[in-house]
CSV table of C-alpha atoms in Angstrom, one decimal:
chain,number,residue,atom,x,y,z
X,11,MET,CA,-27.2,0.0,-21.1
X,12,THR,CA,-24.3,-1.9,-18.9
X,13,THR,CA,-24.2,-0.7,-15.5
X,14,THR,CA,-20.8,-0.6,-13.3
X,15,THR,CA,-21.4,-0.8,-9.0
X,16,PRO,CA,-19.7,2.1,-6.7
X,17,PHE,CA,-16.6,0.0,-5.9
X,18,ALA,CA,-16.3,-0.4,-9.9
X,19,ASP,CA,-16.2,3.2,-10.3
X,20,ILE,CA,-14.4,3.7,-7.5
X,21,LYS,CA,-11.8,2.1,-8.2
X,22,THR,CA,-12.0,3.0,-12.4
X,23,LYS,CA,-11.7,6.7,-10.3
X,24,GLN,CA,-7.9,4.5,-7.7
X,25,GLN,CA,-7.2,3.9,-10.8
X,26,LYS,CA,-6.5,6.7,-12.8
X,27,ILE,CA,-4.8,8.3,-9.6
X,28,TRP,CA,-2.4,5.7,-9.2
X,29,SER,CA,-0.7,6.0,-12.7
X,30,SER,CA,-1.3,9.7,-11.9
X,31,GLY,CA,2.0,11.4,-9.4
X,32,ASP,CA,5.4,9.3,-10.5
X,33,TYR,CA,5.4,6.1,-8.0
X,34,GLY,CA,8.0,5.1,-8.5
X,35,LYS,CA,10.1,8.2,-6.6
X,36,ILE,CA,7.2,7.4,-3.2
X,37,ALA,CA,7.9,3.9,-3.4
X,38,TRP,CA,10.8,3.7,-1.7
X,39,LEU,CA,10.1,5.5,0.9
X,40,THR,CA,8.3,1.9,2.0
X,41,VAL,CA,10.6,-0.6,1.7
X,42,PRO,CA,11.4,-0.5,6.1
X,43,LEU,CA,7.9,-1.8,5.7
X,44,ALA,CA,8.7,-4.9,3.3
X,45,GLU,CA,11.1,-5.9,5.2
X,46,THR,CA,10.0,-5.3,8.3
X,47,LEU,CA,6.7,-7.8,6.7
X,48,CYS,CA,9.2,-10.4,5.3
X,49,ALA,CA,10.8,-10.8,8.5
X,50,VAL,CA,8.2,-11.0,10.8
X,51,VAL,CA,6.2,-13.9,8.2
X,52,ASP,CA,9.2,-15.5,7.9
X,53,PRO,CA,9.4,-17.0,4.3
X,54,ARG,CA,10.9,-20.0,3.8
X,55,PRO,CA,13.3,-20.5,1.3
X,56,GLY,CA,11.0,-22.4,-1.8
X,57,ALA,CA,7.9,-22.3,-0.5
X,58,LYS,CA,5.2,-19.7,-3.0
X,59,VAL,CA,4.6,-16.1,-1.9
X,60,LEU,CA,2.4,-14.1,-3.7
X,61,ASP,CA,2.8,-10.7,-2.9
X,62,VAL,CA,-0.4,-8.3,-3.9
X,63,ALA,CA,-0.2,-4.8,-4.8
X,64,THR,CA,3.1,-5.2,-5.4
X,65,GLY,CA,3.6,-1.7,-6.6
X,66,THR,CA,7.6,-1.0,-7.9
X,67,GLY,CA,8.3,-4.8,-6.5
X,68,HIS,CA,9.0,-4.8,-2.7
X,69,VAL,CA,8.2,-7.1,-1.2
X,70,ALA,CA,8.1,-9.2,-3.7
X,71,ILE,CA,11.8,-8.4,-4.0
X,72,THR,CA,12.9,-9.1,-0.7
X,73,ALA,CA,11.2,-12.3,-0.6
X,74,ALA,CA,12.8,-13.7,-3.5
X,75,ARG,CA,16.0,-12.4,-1.7
X,76,ARG,CA,14.7,-15.4,0.0
X,77,PHE,CA,15.3,-18.3,-2.7
X,78,CYS,CA,11.4,-18.6,-2.3
X,79,ASP,CA,9.4,-18.7,-5.4
X,80,VAL,CA,7.7,-15.6,-5.7
X,81,THR,CA,4.8,-14.0,-8.3
X,82,GLY,CA,3.6,-10.3,-8.1
X,83,ILE,CA,0.8,-8.6,-8.8
X,84,ASP,CA,-0.4,-4.9,-9.5
X,85,TYR,CA,-3.5,-3.2,-11.5
X,86,VAL,CA,-1.4,-0.3,-12.7
X,87,PRO,CA,1.0,-1.4,-15.9
X,88,ALA,CA,4.0,1.1,-15.4
X,89,LEU,CA,4.4,0.1,-11.8
X,90,VAL,CA,4.5,-3.1,-13.3
X,91,THR,CA,6.8,-2.2,-15.3
X,92,ALA,CA,9.0,-0.7,-13.0
X,93,ALA,CA,8.7,-4.2,-10.8
X,94,GLN,CA,10.3,-6.4,-13.1
X,95,ARG,CA,13.0,-3.7,-14.0
X,96,ARG,CA,14.1,-3.8,-10.7
X,97,ALA,CA,14.3,-7.2,-10.5
X,98,GLN,CA,16.3,-7.3,-13.5
X,99,ALA,CA,18.7,-5.5,-11.7
X,100,GLU,CA,18.9,-7.7,-9.2
X,101,ASP,CA,19.1,-10.9,-11.3
X,102,LEU,CA,15.5,-12.6,-9.6
X,103,GLU,CA,12.8,-14.1,-11.4
X,104,ILE,CA,10.0,-12.8,-10.5
X,105,ASP,CA,6.4,-13.3,-11.9
X,106,PHE,CA,5.2,-9.8,-12.2
X,107,ARG,CA,2.0,-9.5,-13.6
X,108,GLU,CA,-1.2,-6.9,-14.6
X,109,ALA,CA,-4.0,-7.9,-12.5
X,110,ASP,CA,-7.0,-6.7,-9.5
X,111,ALA,CA,-6.9,-7.8,-5.5
X,112,GLU,CA,-10.2,-8.4,-6.2
X,113,ASP,CA,-10.5,-10.5,-8.6
X,114,LEU,CA,-6.6,-13.0,-8.5
X,115,PRO,CA,-6.2,-15.0,-11.3
X,116,PHE,CA,-5.2,-17.9,-9.7
X,117,ALA,CA,-6.3,-20.9,-8.2
X,118,GLU,CA,-7.5,-22.1,-4.1
X,119,ASP,CA,-4.3,-23.0,-1.7
X,120,SER,CA,-2.3,-21.4,-4.9
X,121,PHE,CA,0.3,-19.7,-2.4
X,122,ASP,CA,2.2,-20.5,1.1
X,123,TYR,CA,2.4,-17.0,2.0
X,124,VAL,CA,0.7,-14.3,0.5
X,125,LEU,CA,1.3,-10.4,1.7
X,126,SER,CA,0.4,-7.4,1.1
X,127,ALA,CA,2.9,-4.2,2.2
X,128,ILE,CA,0.7,-0.7,1.7
X,129,GLY,CA,-1.4,-2.5,-1.3
X,130,VAL,CA,-4.6,-3.8,-0.2
X,131,MET,CA,-5.6,-1.5,1.7
X,132,PHE,CA,-6.1,1.2,-1.5
X,133,THR,CA,-8.6,-1.4,-3.2
X,134,ALA,CA,-12.7,-0.7,-3.6
X,135,ASP,CA,-14.5,-3.7,-2.5
X,136,HIS,CA,-12.1,-4.1,0.9
X,137,GLN,CA,-14.1,-7.4,2.0
X,138,LYS,CA,-13.8,-8.8,-1.5
X,139,ALA,CA,-9.5,-8.7,-1.4
X,140,ALA,CA,-9.3,-9.9,1.8
X,141,ASP,CA,-11.7,-12.6,1.0
X,142,GLU,CA,-9.4,-13.3,-2.2
X,143,LEU,CA,-6.2,-13.0,0.1
X,144,VAL,CA,-7.8,-16.5,1.9
X,145,ARG,CA,-9.3,-18.3,-1.1
X,146,VAL,CA,-5.2,-18.3,-2.9
X,147,CYS,CA,-3.2,-19.2,0.2
X,148,ARG,CA,-3.2,-23.3,0.9
X,149,PRO,CA,-5.0,-24.0,4.6
X,150,GLY,CA,-2.4,-23.4,6.9
X,151,GLY,CA,-0.6,-20.9,4.6
X,152,ARG,CA,0.4,-17.6,6.2
X,153,ILE,CA,-1.5,-14.1,5.7
X,154,GLY,CA,0.5,-11.3,5.8
X,155,LEU,CA,0.0,-7.8,5.5
X,156,ALA,CA,1.2,-4.4,6.9
X,157,ASN,CA,-0.4,-1.3,6.0
X,158,TRP,CA,0.0,2.2,7.5
X,159,THR,CA,-2.9,3.6,10.9
X,160,PRO,CA,-5.5,5.8,10.8
X,161,THR,CA,-3.5,7.8,13.6
X,162,GLY,CA,-0.4,7.5,12.3
X,163,PHE,CA,1.6,10.1,9.5
X,164,VAL,CA,0.4,8.7,6.5
X,165,GLY,CA,-3.3,8.7,8.4
X,166,GLU,CA,-3.1,12.0,8.7
X,167,LEU,CA,-2.4,12.8,5.5
X,168,LEU,CA,-5.2,10.6,3.8
X,169,LYS,CA,-7.0,12.8,6.2
X,170,THR,CA,-5.3,16.0,4.9
X,171,VAL,CA,-6.8,15.2,1.6
X,172,THR,CA,-10.3,14.2,2.1
X,173,ARG,CA,-10.7,17.2,4.0
X,174,HIS,CA,-9.3,19.7,0.2
X,175,VAL,CA,-10.9,16.2,-1.9
X,176,PRO,CA,-13.6,14.4,-0.6
X,177,PRO,CA,-13.3,10.7,-1.5
X,178,PRO,CA,-16.0,9.2,-3.8
X,179,PRO,CA,-19.2,8.5,-1.9
X,180,GLY,CA,-19.0,4.4,-0.5
X,181,ALA,CA,-15.8,4.7,-0.9
X,182,LEU,CA,-13.8,3.0,2.6
X,183,PRO,CA,-10.8,4.5,4.3
X,184,PRO,CA,-8.0,2.5,3.2
X,185,THR,CA,-6.6,3.1,6.6
X,186,ARG,CA,-8.9,0.4,8.0
X,187,TRP,CA,-6.6,-2.1,7.2
X,188,GLY,CA,-4.1,-0.7,9.6
X,189,THR,CA,-6.3,-1.8,12.6
X,190,GLU,CA,-6.7,-5.4,14.5
X,191,GLU,CA,-10.3,-4.5,14.3
X,192,THR,CA,-11.3,-4.5,10.7
X,193,VAL,CA,-8.2,-7.0,9.6
X,194,THR,CA,-10.1,-9.3,12.0
X,195,GLU,CA,-13.1,-8.4,10.4
X,196,LEU,CA,-12.5,-9.3,6.7
X,197,LEU,CA,-10.8,-12.2,7.3
X,198,GLY,CA,-13.1,-14.0,10.1
X,199,GLY,CA,-13.0,-17.0,10.6
X,200,ARG,CA,-10.8,-18.4,7.7
X,201,VAL,CA,-8.2,-17.4,9.6
X,202,THR,CA,-6.3,-18.6,13.3
X,203,ASP,CA,-3.4,-17.0,15.0
X,204,LEU,CA,-3.8,-13.6,14.4
X,205,THR,CA,-0.9,-11.2,15.1
X,206,PHE,CA,-1.1,-7.9,15.6
X,207,THR,CA,1.3,-5.4,16.2
X,208,THR,CA,2.8,-1.8,15.0
X,209,ALA,CA,5.8,-0.1,13.8
X,210,SER,CA,7.7,2.6,12.9
X,211,ALA,CA,9.4,3.9,9.9
X,212,ARG,CA,11.6,6.6,10.2
X,213,GLN,CA,11.4,9.3,7.6
X,214,ARG,CA,13.9,11.9,6.1
X,215,PHE,CA,13.4,15.6,3.9
X,216,PRO,CA,15.2,18.2,3.9
X,217,SER,CA,12.3,20.4,5.2
X,218,ALA,CA,8.3,20.6,5.5
X,219,ASP,CA,7.8,22.8,2.7
X,220,PHE,CA,10.4,19.7,0.7
X,221,PHE,CA,7.5,17.4,1.9
X,222,ALA,CA,5.2,19.2,0.6
X,223,ASP,CA,6.4,19.8,-2.6
X,224,PHE,CA,7.5,16.1,-2.9
X,225,PHE,CA,4.1,14.8,-2.5
X,226,LEU,CA,2.5,17.0,-4.7
X,227,THR,CA,5.0,16.2,-7.0
X,228,HIS,CA,4.7,12.6,-7.5
X,229,TYR,CA,2.4,10.3,-5.0
X,230,GLY,CA,-1.3,9.9,-6.7
X,231,PRO,CA,-3.1,10.8,-3.8
X,232,THR,CA,-2.2,14.4,-3.6
X,233,TYR,CA,-1.4,14.7,-7.2
X,234,ALA,CA,-4.8,13.6,-7.9
X,235,ALA,CA,-6.7,16.3,-5.3
X,236,ALA,CA,-4.5,19.2,-6.3
X,237,GLN,CA,-5.2,19.1,-10.1
X,238,ARG,CA,-9.1,18.9,-8.6
X,239,LEU,CA,-7.8,22.7,-7.3
X,240,ASP,CA,-7.7,26.3,-7.7
X,241,GLU,CA,-5.1,27.7,-7.0
X,242,GLN,CA,-6.0,29.5,-3.7
X,243,GLY,CA,-7.1,25.6,-3.2
X,244,ARG,CA,-3.9,24.5,-3.8
X,245,ALA,CA,-1.8,27.2,-1.5
X,246,THR,CA,-3.9,26.5,0.8
X,247,PHE,CA,-3.7,22.2,0.8
X,248,ARG,CA,0.4,23.4,0.9
X,249,ALA,CA,-0.1,24.6,3.4
X,250,ASP,CA,-1.9,21.7,5.7
X,251,LEU,CA,0.9,19.8,4.3
X,252,VAL,CA,3.9,22.4,5.4
X,253,ASP,CA,2.3,22.0,8.6
X,254,LEU,CA,1.8,18.2,8.8
X,255,GLY,CA,5.2,18.4,8.4
X,256,ASN,CA,6.1,21.1,10.9
X,257,ARG,CA,3.6,19.3,13.4
X,258,ALA,CA,5.4,15.3,13.2
X,259,ASN,CA,9.3,16.3,12.8
X,260,VAL,CA,11.2,15.0,15.7
X,261,ALA,CA,15.2,16.4,13.9
X,262,SER,CA,16.3,20.3,15.2
X,263,ASP,CA,19.3,20.7,12.7
X,264,GLY,CA,16.4,22.1,10.7
X,265,THR,CA,15.1,18.8,8.5
X,266,VAL,CA,12.5,16.3,9.0
X,267,ALA,CA,12.3,13.5,10.8
X,268,ALA,CA,8.8,11.5,11.1
X,269,ASP,CA,8.7,8.3,12.4
X,270,TRP,CA,5.4,7.0,10.0
X,271,GLU,CA,3.5,4.0,12.1
X,272,TYR,CA,2.1,1.1,10.2
X,273,GLY,CA,0.4,-2.1,11.0
X,274,VAL,CA,1.9,-5.8,10.7
X,275,ALA,CA,-0.9,-8.1,10.9
X,276,VAL,CA,-0.2,-12.1,10.6
X,277,ALA,CA,-2.7,-15.1,10.1
X,278,ALA,CA,-2.4,-18.5,9.6
X,279,LYS,CA,-5.9,-20.1,6.8
X,280,ARG,CA,-7.7,-22.7,8.7
């Protein structure tokens, strides 16, 4: 008889969540985070860059536009395929492959820059993922992360999800990665010169109802949660998402504009 660890069970569930819905229709909302992360880290042309949990490839593509030697990994095959299509459309040479952020298929000290935007924060075993980021980065290389904060819009969105559908026992809140305290703890004494700043990306939708339906249809966490609820539960869940959109709205023209806060952490490997 074989057994699995709690984190392995959680990872299996998470992989199914990110394979549900249609993340490709959501992913472009995070393009500004990839641009900001690369601007802060500033990878030099010719450097070896790894984009961990690349999704549809935003960070990898941004780094490749800077003439870096780029590899991107993700454990959802459909997202890897989407990233490859995007790179091909721009004739960018990027090595996209299916792989696990908690078990990177690369030797120690392989990359000059190890980056992740809204990626490793959704791993099951946060410490293992952080250990892998450090392991594959060369001494003196830089690790750069962009993650949603616990108190920002997406932090509130994810809290709304868990109020309606509790996460598996032992699951860690992904927005832990959006705090300086947690990133410092995860990377530990293996890095130096860690900086942490917050920024925001303004997102716009035709209405709060549109936002709710868009996320219930396409975003893995909200889509998967809704599938586990009965009709009344889904209606209540949707109403809470509409309320979130309205509360965060700073527009006055009948549309929705909300500022989504994220944290950017950058450190050098010792």
